[in-house]
Short mmCIF file of C-alpha atoms in Angstrom, two decimals:
data_model
loop_
_atom_site.label_atom_id
_atom_site.label_comp_id
_atom_site.label_asym_id
_atom_site.label_seq_id
_atom_site.Cartn_x
_atom_site.Cartn_y
_atom_site.Cartn_z
CA UNK A 15 26.80 40.30 165.72
CA UNK A 16 29.42 38.06 164.16
CA UNK A 17 29.63 37.91 160.38
CA UNK A 18 31.75 36.64 157.51
CA UNK A 19 33.22 39.32 155.27
CA UNK A 20 35.96 39.97 152.76
CA UNK A 21 39.02 41.88 153.91
CA UNK A 22 40.13 43.81 150.82
CA UNK A 23 43.77 43.83 149.70
CA UNK A 24 45.67 46.72 151.27
CA UNK A 25 49.23 48.05 151.52
CA UNK A 26 50.37 48.68 155.08
CA UNK A 27 53.33 50.20 156.89
CA UNK A 28 53.90 48.41 160.18
CA UNK A 29 56.33 47.72 162.98
CA UNK A 30 57.06 44.29 164.45
CA UNK A 31 56.63 44.42 168.21
CA UNK A 32 57.56 42.30 171.20
CA UNK A 33 56.59 42.78 174.82
CA UNK A 34 53.87 44.51 176.77
CA UNK A 35 50.70 45.73 175.11
CA UNK A 36 51.21 48.93 177.11
CA UNK A 37 53.72 49.91 174.41
CA UNK A 38 51.04 49.87 171.67
CA UNK A 39 50.28 53.64 171.79
CA UNK A 40 54.01 54.35 171.34
CA UNK A 41 54.21 51.96 168.37
CA UNK A 42 51.14 53.57 166.79
CA UNK A 43 52.73 57.02 167.15
CA UNK A 44 56.02 55.77 165.72
CA UNK A 45 54.40 54.37 162.55
CA UNK A 46 52.12 57.40 162.21
CA UNK A 47 55.03 59.85 162.52
CA UNK A 48 57.06 57.86 159.97
CA UNK A 49 54.15 57.98 157.50
CA UNK A 50 53.66 61.71 158.08
CA UNK A 51 57.39 62.38 157.65
CA UNK A 52 57.24 60.53 154.32
CA UNK A 53 54.17 62.59 153.35
CA UNK A 54 52.27 59.35 152.74
CA UNK A 55 48.52 59.19 152.44
CA UNK A 56 47.15 57.10 155.30
CA UNK A 57 44.09 55.36 153.86
CA UNK A 58 42.11 54.62 157.00
CA UNK A 59 43.12 51.22 158.36
CA UNK A 60 44.79 51.22 161.79
CA UNK A 61 45.36 47.71 163.08
CA UNK A 62 47.16 45.31 165.36
CA UNK A 63 47.80 41.67 164.47
CA UNK A 64 48.53 39.44 167.44
CA UNK A 65 50.58 36.27 166.97
CA UNK A 66 50.26 34.90 170.50
CA UNK A 67 48.27 35.58 173.63
CA UNK A 68 48.92 36.78 177.17
CA UNK A 69 46.96 33.65 178.17
CA UNK A 70 49.76 31.51 176.69
CA UNK A 71 53.07 33.39 177.10
CA UNK A 72 54.66 35.84 179.56
CA UNK A 73 54.19 39.53 178.78
CA UNK A 74 57.77 39.97 177.54
CA UNK A 75 57.19 37.22 174.92
CA UNK A 76 54.09 38.75 173.31
CA UNK A 77 54.61 39.13 169.54
CA UNK A 78 52.47 41.43 167.40
CA UNK A 79 52.55 44.06 164.69
CA UNK A 80 50.98 47.51 164.63
CA UNK A 81 50.34 49.33 161.38
CA UNK A 82 48.48 51.73 159.11
CA UNK A 83 47.28 51.38 155.55
CA UNK A 84 49.18 53.72 153.23
CA UNK A 85 49.06 54.67 149.56
CA UNK A 86 52.02 55.23 147.31
CA UNK A 87 55.32 53.70 146.34
CA UNK A 88 57.05 53.12 149.65
CA UNK A 89 59.73 50.73 150.88
CA UNK A 90 60.90 49.28 154.21
CA UNK A 91 62.97 51.68 156.26
CA UNK A 92 64.64 50.71 159.51
CA UNK A 93 62.12 49.13 161.86
CA UNK A 94 59.19 50.18 159.65
CA UNK A 95 58.21 47.49 157.15
CA UNK A 96 55.84 47.69 154.19
CA UNK A 97 53.75 44.84 152.78
CA UNK A 98 50.55 44.11 150.94
CA UNK A 99 47.98 42.12 152.87
CA UNK A 100 46.10 40.07 150.26
CA UNK A 101 42.32 39.89 150.08
CA UNK A 102 41.01 37.19 152.40
CA UNK A 103 37.89 36.03 154.22
CA UNK A 104 37.42 36.83 157.89
CA UNK A 105 34.81 36.31 160.55
CA UNK A 106 34.45 39.54 162.47
CA UNK A 107 32.58 41.26 165.27
CA UNK A 108 32.52 44.77 166.68
CA UNK A 109 33.59 45.57 170.24
CA UNK A 110 32.55 48.85 171.81
CA UNK A 111 34.48 49.93 174.88
CA UNK A 112 37.99 49.85 176.32
CA UNK A 113 40.64 47.88 174.45
CA UNK A 114 41.37 46.01 177.68
CA UNK A 115 37.87 44.47 177.55
CA UNK A 116 38.03 43.00 174.02
CA UNK A 117 38.88 39.47 175.26
CA UNK A 118 35.30 38.11 175.39
CA UNK A 119 34.67 39.27 171.80
CA UNK A 120 37.85 37.52 170.64
CA UNK A 121 36.71 34.32 172.32
CA UNK A 122 33.19 34.64 170.86
CA UNK A 123 34.49 35.14 167.30
CA UNK A 124 36.85 32.16 167.59
CA UNK A 125 34.05 29.99 169.02
CA UNK A 126 31.65 31.11 166.28
CA UNK A 127 34.18 30.20 163.59
CA UNK A 128 34.76 26.73 165.02
CA UNK A 129 31.04 26.05 165.56
CA UNK A 130 30.17 27.17 162.01
CA UNK A 131 32.63 25.01 160.10
CA UNK A 132 35.55 27.39 159.61
CA UNK A 133 39.24 26.74 160.01
CA UNK A 134 41.15 29.60 161.64
CA UNK A 135 43.99 30.18 159.13
CA UNK A 136 45.87 33.09 160.65
CA UNK A 137 46.36 35.32 163.65
CA UNK A 138 43.73 37.60 165.11
CA UNK A 139 43.64 41.19 163.90
CA UNK A 140 42.04 44.11 165.69
CA UNK A 141 41.04 47.03 163.49
CA UNK A 142 40.79 50.28 165.44
CA UNK A 143 37.89 52.29 164.04
CA UNK A 144 38.21 55.53 166.01
CA UNK A 145 40.82 57.51 167.86
CA UNK A 146 41.39 56.93 171.59
CA UNK A 147 42.81 60.46 171.84
CA UNK A 148 39.46 61.94 170.80
CA UNK A 149 36.94 59.78 172.69
CA UNK A 150 36.19 58.31 176.06
CA UNK A 151 37.37 54.69 176.17
CA UNK A 152 33.73 53.56 176.55
CA UNK A 153 33.16 54.83 172.97
CA UNK A 154 36.12 53.07 171.34
CA UNK A 155 35.21 50.77 168.44
CA UNK A 156 37.37 47.75 167.61
CA UNK A 157 36.59 45.20 164.92
CA UNK A 158 37.94 41.77 165.87
CA UNK A 159 38.83 39.66 162.82
CA UNK A 160 40.00 36.07 162.38
CA UNK A 161 41.10 34.95 158.90
CA UNK A 162 39.17 31.78 158.00
CA UNK A 163 38.51 29.15 155.38
CA UNK A 164 35.35 27.07 155.18
CA UNK A 165 36.06 23.41 156.01
#
């Protein structure tokens, strides 16, 4: 089911990434270890925002960011950046199963937005709702979100 919802403002620590999506687990670990080393409270959001698509560019030109929501007074350090994502409206749907099979849900959410009078106003974000280290990939839950504005 696709729905409109509000994405609440949140502070995140993230890393800017380029290249193969196969590197994502390494990027997740890198940000997680940085947050743990800083003794930061991770507040539950684990996400990837994708600025282009493997349908449009070669694998080595993929651009994305991987991050965690964190609490506390924290600043950029090296490759780890910190920012506040402002509250915004998204259309979203849940995908259950392997990350590699999320494509049809992405397409369905984009199509829904266009057909229901929304402008897509930012890149797609995938919010990872459970831990791939603890579950079979068939049980993974990913919320696909597109930031939108009503036309």
